[in-house]
mmCIF file of C-alpha atoms in Angstrom:
data_model
loop_
_atom_site.group_PDB
_atom_site.id
_atom_site.type_symbol
_atom_site.label_atom_id
_atom_site.label_comp_id
_atom_site.label_asym_id
_atom_site.label_seq_id
_atom_site.Cartn_x
_atom_site.Cartn_y
_atom_site.Cartn_z
ATOM 1 C CA MET Z 19 0.340 0.215 0.135
ATOM 2 C CA PHE Z 20 1.200 3.243 -0.844
ATOM 3 C CA SER Z 21 2.545 5.555 1.892
ATOM 4 C CA PHE Z 22 4.792 8.616 2.516
ATOM 5 C CA GLN Z 23 8.423 9.328 4.044
ATOM 6 C CA HIS Z 24 8.139 11.875 6.705
ATOM 7 C CA ALA Z 25 10.952 14.514 6.835
ATOM 8 C CA GLN Z 26 12.256 15.060 10.655
ATOM 9 C CA ASN Z 27 12.441 18.829 9.925
ATOM 10 C CA SER Z 28 9.468 21.467 10.709
ATOM 11 C CA GLY Z 29 8.699 24.572 10.431
ATOM 12 C CA PRO Z 30 6.657 26.556 7.303
ATOM 13 C CA LYS Z 31 9.752 26.138 4.721
ATOM 14 C CA PRO Z 32 9.990 24.743 1.013
ATOM 15 C CA HIS Z 33 11.364 21.206 1.115
ATOM 16 C CA GLN Z 34 13.845 19.524 -1.140
ATOM 17 C CA GLU Z 35 12.092 18.057 -4.219
ATOM 18 C CA SER Z 36 13.805 14.607 -3.141
ATOM 19 C CA ALA Z 37 12.740 14.574 0.111
ATOM 20 C CA PHE Z 38 9.243 12.894 -0.584
ATOM 21 C CA GLN Z 39 7.778 10.354 -3.109
ATOM 22 C CA ARG Z 40 5.448 11.487 -5.717
ATOM 23 C CA VAL Z 41 2.411 10.450 -6.533
ATOM 24 C CA SER Z 42 -0.200 10.785 -9.544
ATOM 25 C CA VAL Z 43 -3.127 12.623 -8.423
ATOM 26 C CA ASN Z 44 -4.811 14.735 -11.727
ATOM 27 C CA LEU Z 45 -6.735 17.204 -9.577
ATOM 28 C CA SER Z 46 -8.218 20.729 -10.828
ATOM 29 C CA GLY Z 47 -7.878 23.717 -9.197
ATOM 30 C CA ARG Z 48 -7.362 27.272 -9.352
ATOM 31 C CA LEU Z 49 -4.182 29.233 -8.683
ATOM 32 C CA MET Z 50 -2.839 32.796 -8.616
ATOM 33 C CA LEU Z 51 -0.015 34.333 -9.314
ATOM 34 C CA ALA Z 52 2.436 36.901 -7.622
ATOM 35 C CA ASN Z 53 0.737 39.618 -9.704
ATOM 36 C CA ARG Z 54 -3.170 38.183 -8.684
ATOM 37 C CA ASP Z 55 -3.683 36.756 -12.353
ATOM 38 C CA GLU Z 56 -5.948 33.671 -11.805
ATOM 39 C CA TYR Z 57 -5.659 30.744 -13.908
ATOM 40 C CA ASP Z 58 -7.268 27.135 -14.072
ATOM 41 C CA CYS Z 59 -4.668 24.767 -13.368
ATOM 42 C CA THR Z 60 -4.131 20.926 -12.766
ATOM 43 C CA ALA Z 61 -2.085 18.985 -10.359
ATOM 44 C CA LEU Z 62 -0.611 16.120 -11.878
ATOM 45 C CA TYR Z 63 1.769 15.251 -9.637
ATOM 46 C CA MET Z 64 1.947 16.249 -5.852
ATOM 47 C CA SER Z 65 4.333 15.229 -2.612
ATOM 48 C CA PRO Z 66 3.920 16.346 0.731
ATOM 49 C CA GLY Z 67 6.972 18.807 -0.161
ATOM 50 C CA ASP Z 68 5.990 19.535 -4.216
ATOM 51 C CA VAL Z 69 3.542 19.725 -7.021
ATOM 52 C CA LEU Z 70 3.716 19.380 -10.705
ATOM 53 C CA PHE Z 71 0.956 21.935 -12.182
ATOM 54 C CA SER Z 72 -0.214 22.068 -15.988
ATOM 55 C CA SER Z 73 -1.629 25.269 -16.441
ATOM 56 C CA PRO Z 74 -1.952 28.495 -19.126
ATOM 57 C CA ALA Z 75 -0.481 30.561 -16.172
ATOM 58 C CA ARG Z 76 3.289 31.483 -16.965
ATOM 59 C CA PRO Z 77 4.817 32.643 -13.835
ATOM 60 C CA ARG Z 78 8.555 33.099 -13.566
ATOM 61 C CA ALA Z 79 11.033 30.868 -11.501
ATOM 62 C CA GLY Z 80 11.044 31.792 -7.839
ATOM 63 C CA GLU Z 81 7.531 33.476 -7.889
ATOM 64 C CA ARG Z 82 5.133 33.002 -5.154
ATOM 65 C CA ILE Z 83 2.012 31.011 -5.983
ATOM 66 C CA ILE Z 84 -1.049 30.278 -4.214
ATOM 67 C CA ALA Z 85 -3.524 27.363 -5.056
ATOM 68 C CA TYR Z 86 -6.896 25.449 -4.337
ATOM 69 C CA ILE Z 87 -7.114 22.340 -5.616
ATOM 70 C CA ASP Z 88 -9.885 19.915 -5.639
ATOM 71 C CA HIS Z 89 -10.191 17.580 -2.344
ATOM 72 C CA VAL Z 90 -6.677 18.964 -1.154
ATOM 73 C CA GLY Z 91 -7.437 22.377 -0.056
ATOM 74 C CA ARG Z 92 -4.926 25.636 -0.190
ATOM 75 C CA LEU Z 93 -1.650 25.292 -1.234
ATOM 76 C CA GLU Z 94 1.386 27.641 -1.211
ATOM 77 C CA GLY Z 95 4.498 27.698 -2.746
ATOM 78 C CA THR Z 96 7.553 28.922 -5.024
ATOM 79 C CA VAL Z 97 8.265 27.980 -8.546
ATOM 80 C CA SER Z 98 11.222 26.062 -8.763
ATOM 81 C CA ARG Z 99 11.161 24.295 -12.219
ATOM 82 C CA LEU Z 100 9.498 25.534 -15.507
ATOM 83 C CA ALA Z 101 8.766 23.739 -18.315
ATOM 84 C CA GLU Z 102 6.423 25.020 -22.040
ATOM 85 C CA ASP Z 103 3.055 24.363 -20.131
ATOM 86 C CA ALA Z 104 3.721 22.916 -16.822
ATOM 87 C CA PHE Z 105 5.944 23.766 -13.769
ATOM 88 C CA VAL Z 106 7.058 22.839 -10.257
ATOM 89 C CA ILE Z 107 6.493 24.558 -7.228
ATOM 90 C CA GLN Z 108 8.111 23.707 -3.515
ATOM 91 C CA LEU Z 109 5.615 23.917 -0.914
ATOM 92 C CA ASN Z 110 5.931 26.475 1.823
ATOM 93 C CA ALA Z 111 4.246 24.300 4.590
ATOM 94 C CA THR Z 112 4.542 23.647 8.234
ATOM 95 C CA GLU Z 113 5.377 20.150 9.645
ATOM 96 C CA ARG Z 114 1.465 19.629 10.694
ATOM 97 C CA LYS Z 115 0.248 20.771 7.204
ATOM 98 C CA ARG Z 116 2.722 18.024 5.189
ATOM 99 C CA GLU Z 117 1.528 15.193 7.487
ATOM 100 C CA LYS Z 118 -2.333 16.344 6.746
ATOM 101 C CA LEU Z 119 -1.430 16.469 3.258
ATOM 102 C CA ALA Z 120 0.521 13.175 2.805
ATOM 103 C CA ALA Z 121 -2.570 11.615 4.590
ATOM 104 C CA GLN Z 122 -4.799 13.149 1.937
ATOM 105 C CA LEU Z 123 -2.501 11.639 -0.778
ATOM 106 C CA THR Z 124 -2.157 8.494 0.577
ATOM 107 C CA TRP Z 125 -5.887 8.471 0.706
ATOM 108 C CA ILE Z 126 -5.843 9.235 -3.102
ATOM 109 C CA ALA Z 127 -3.103 6.833 -3.919
ATOM 110 C CA ASN Z 128 -4.671 3.896 -2.354
ATOM 111 C CA LYS Z 129 -8.260 4.464 -3.395
ATOM 112 C CA HIS Z 130 -7.872 1.650 -6.351
ATOM 113 C CA GLU Z 131 -6.090 -0.849 -3.950
ATOM 114 C CA LEU Z 132 -8.491 -0.362 -1.483
ATOM 115 C CA GLY Z 133 -11.324 -1.523 -4.053
ATOM 116 C CA LEU Z 134 -13.264 1.735 -3.297
ATOM 117 C CA PRO Z 135 -15.856 2.969 -5.787
ATOM 118 C CA GLU Z 136 -14.663 6.014 -7.623
ATOM 119 C CA ASP Z 137 -16.968 9.020 -6.190
ATOM 120 C CA ARG Z 138 -18.811 10.251 -8.915
ATOM 121 C CA ARG Z 139 -17.664 14.407 -9.321
ATOM 122 C CA HIS Z 140 -20.816 15.956 -7.992
ATOM 123 C CA ASP Z 141 -20.991 13.845 -5.102
ATOM 124 C CA ARG Z 142 -17.131 14.623 -3.785
ATOM 125 C CA LEU Z 143 -17.507 17.339 -1.185
ATOM 126 C CA ALA Z 144 -14.864 19.997 0.271
ATOM 127 C CA PRO Z 145 -15.413 19.770 3.917
ATOM 128 C CA ARG Z 146 -14.772 22.762 5.649
ATOM 129 C CA LYS Z 147 -15.073 21.346 9.480
ATOM 130 C CA THR Z 148 -12.376 18.509 9.042
ATOM 131 C CA LEU Z 149 -12.324 17.778 12.947
ATOM 132 C CA THR Z 150 -15.114 15.548 14.054
ATOM 133 C CA GLU Z 151 -15.715 12.236 16.287
ATOM 134 C CA LEU Z 152 -16.654 8.952 15.331
ATOM 135 C CA THR Z 153 -19.140 7.187 17.711
ATOM 136 C CA VAL Z 154 -19.252 3.103 18.285
ATOM 137 C CA GLU Z 155 -22.111 1.114 19.176
ATOM 138 C CA THR Z 156 -20.953 1.060 23.093
ATOM 139 C CA GLY Z 157 -21.268 5.075 22.919
ATOM 140 C CA GLU Z 158 -17.452 5.547 23.031
ATOM 141 C CA LYS Z 159 -16.251 8.096 21.191
ATOM 142 C CA TYR Z 160 -13.024 8.825 19.754
ATOM 143 C CA PRO Z 161 -11.318 12.090 17.954
ATOM 144 C CA CYS Z 162 -10.830 11.859 13.827
ATOM 145 C CA ARG Z 163 -9.948 14.125 11.182
ATOM 146 C CA ILE Z 164 -12.019 13.849 7.589
ATOM 147 C CA ILE Z 165 -9.767 13.470 4.779
ATOM 148 C CA ASP Z 166 -12.232 12.317 2.204
ATOM 149 C CA LEU Z 167 -15.935 13.459 1.827
ATOM 150 C CA SER Z 168 -18.597 12.304 -0.538
ATOM 151 C CA LEU Z 169 -22.396 11.561 -0.329
ATOM 152 C CA SER Z 170 -21.723 7.948 -0.184
ATOM 153 C CA GLY Z 171 -18.868 7.889 2.442
ATOM 154 C CA ALA Z 172 -15.786 9.169 4.239
ATOM 155 C CA ALA Z 173 -12.039 8.108 4.837
ATOM 156 C CA VAL Z 174 -10.849 9.650 8.422
ATOM 157 C CA ASP Z 175 -7.468 10.036 10.185
ATOM 158 C CA ILE Z 176 -8.054 7.835 13.428
ATOM 159 C CA GLU Z 177 -6.022 6.743 15.762
ATOM 160 C CA ASN Z 178 -8.133 3.916 17.097
ATOM 161 C CA ARG Z 179 -9.244 2.245 13.840
ATOM 162 C CA PRO Z 180 -12.877 -0.058 14.740
ATOM 163 C CA ALA Z 181 -12.890 -3.590 13.249
ATOM 164 C CA ILE Z 182 -14.155 -3.941 9.716
ATOM 165 C CA GLY Z 183 -17.677 -3.995 9.854
ATOM 166 C CA THR Z 184 -18.444 -2.017 13.263
ATOM 167 C CA PRO Z 185 -21.534 -0.044 13.121
ATOM 168 C CA VAL Z 186 -20.220 3.681 13.656
ATOM 169 C CA LYS Z 187 -21.908 7.465 13.614
ATOM 170 C CA LEU Z 188 -19.294 9.982 12.226
ATOM 171 C CA GLY Z 189 -20.890 13.147 13.172
ATOM 172 C CA ASN Z 190 -24.941 12.338 12.828
ATOM 173 C CA MET Z 191 -24.283 10.186 9.977
ATOM 174 C CA LYS Z 192 -24.358 6.262 10.390
ATOM 175 C CA GLY Z 193 -22.593 4.075 8.860
ATOM 176 C CA ARG Z 194 -19.957 1.186 9.236
ATOM 177 C CA ILE Z 195 -16.349 0.465 8.927
ATOM 178 C CA VAL Z 196 -15.188 -0.819 5.295
ATOM 179 C CA ARG Z 197 -11.444 -0.477 4.833
ATOM 180 C CA HIS Z 198 -8.612 0.005 6.974
ATOM 181 C CA PHE Z 199 -5.436 1.922 5.802
ATOM 182 C CA GLN Z 200 -2.623 3.487 7.092
ATOM 183 C CA GLU Z 201 -4.013 6.614 8.748
ATOM 184 C CA GLY Z 202 -7.209 5.566 9.717
ATOM 185 C CA VAL Z 203 -10.519 3.726 8.043
ATOM 186 C CA ALA Z 204 -13.049 4.072 4.840
ATOM 187 C CA ILE Z 205 -16.651 4.381 6.015
ATOM 188 C CA GLU Z 206 -19.551 3.526 4.144
ATOM 189 C CA PHE Z 207 -22.739 5.475 5.157
ATOM 190 C CA SER Z 208 -26.022 3.573 5.369
ATOM 191 C CA GLY Z 209 -27.504 5.287 2.566
ATOM 192 C CA ILE Z 210 -26.452 7.822 -0.017
ATOM 193 C CA GLN Z 211 -27.055 11.422 2.229
ATOM 194 C CA SER Z 212 -28.202 14.592 1.015
ATOM 195 C CA ARG Z 213 -25.883 17.593 0.932
ATOM 196 C CA GLU Z 214 -28.452 18.807 4.039
ATOM 197 C CA ALA Z 215 -27.455 15.880 5.717
ATOM 198 C CA LEU Z 216 -23.912 16.871 5.722
ATOM 199 C CA THR Z 217 -23.798 20.534 6.578
ATOM 200 C CA GLU Z 218 -22.164 20.266 10.038
ATOM 201 C CA PHE Z 219 -19.327 19.850 7.864
ATOM 202 C CA LEU Z 220 -19.651 21.857 4.663
#
């Protein structure tokens, strides 16, 4: 199963390109150059340390870039390499942000291996509230963080992983554990949720 190696340093600083293994992601988004011009973009490859973008934008080497990428969120960094229609940015992030990004990318990379169905684009949701609790049948609650959310299920980063098949509640939504992965568990909701049911996270 795919996992990232973590660096030992901390603090918001650019990372060496070789410090992390990249994974193919193909995620859409928007980016802003230093002059505040905005462009569509696609993150083709990503690691917790850098991102390869395809975009009509033509930044300069060393230019500061801010991007908002589907299912990942806000990224910030400086341009380290340029190509004809693509460029690489070195991410400027705290170690905590890198760990969160590593968990998100691990989930994306492992999605096929985990045997999880591909979510339809309109079902994918970007939660604004990611910290919540997972409740098991006994009433015990465990703090967790949402990595990925759709109308049919979620992946959460959690230290105590209930057994596969365990009925759980994520916030107010009922479901069951269907997979384990390195950072946590995948939950299948009892039924397709409406966006209204997910408002506590959106």
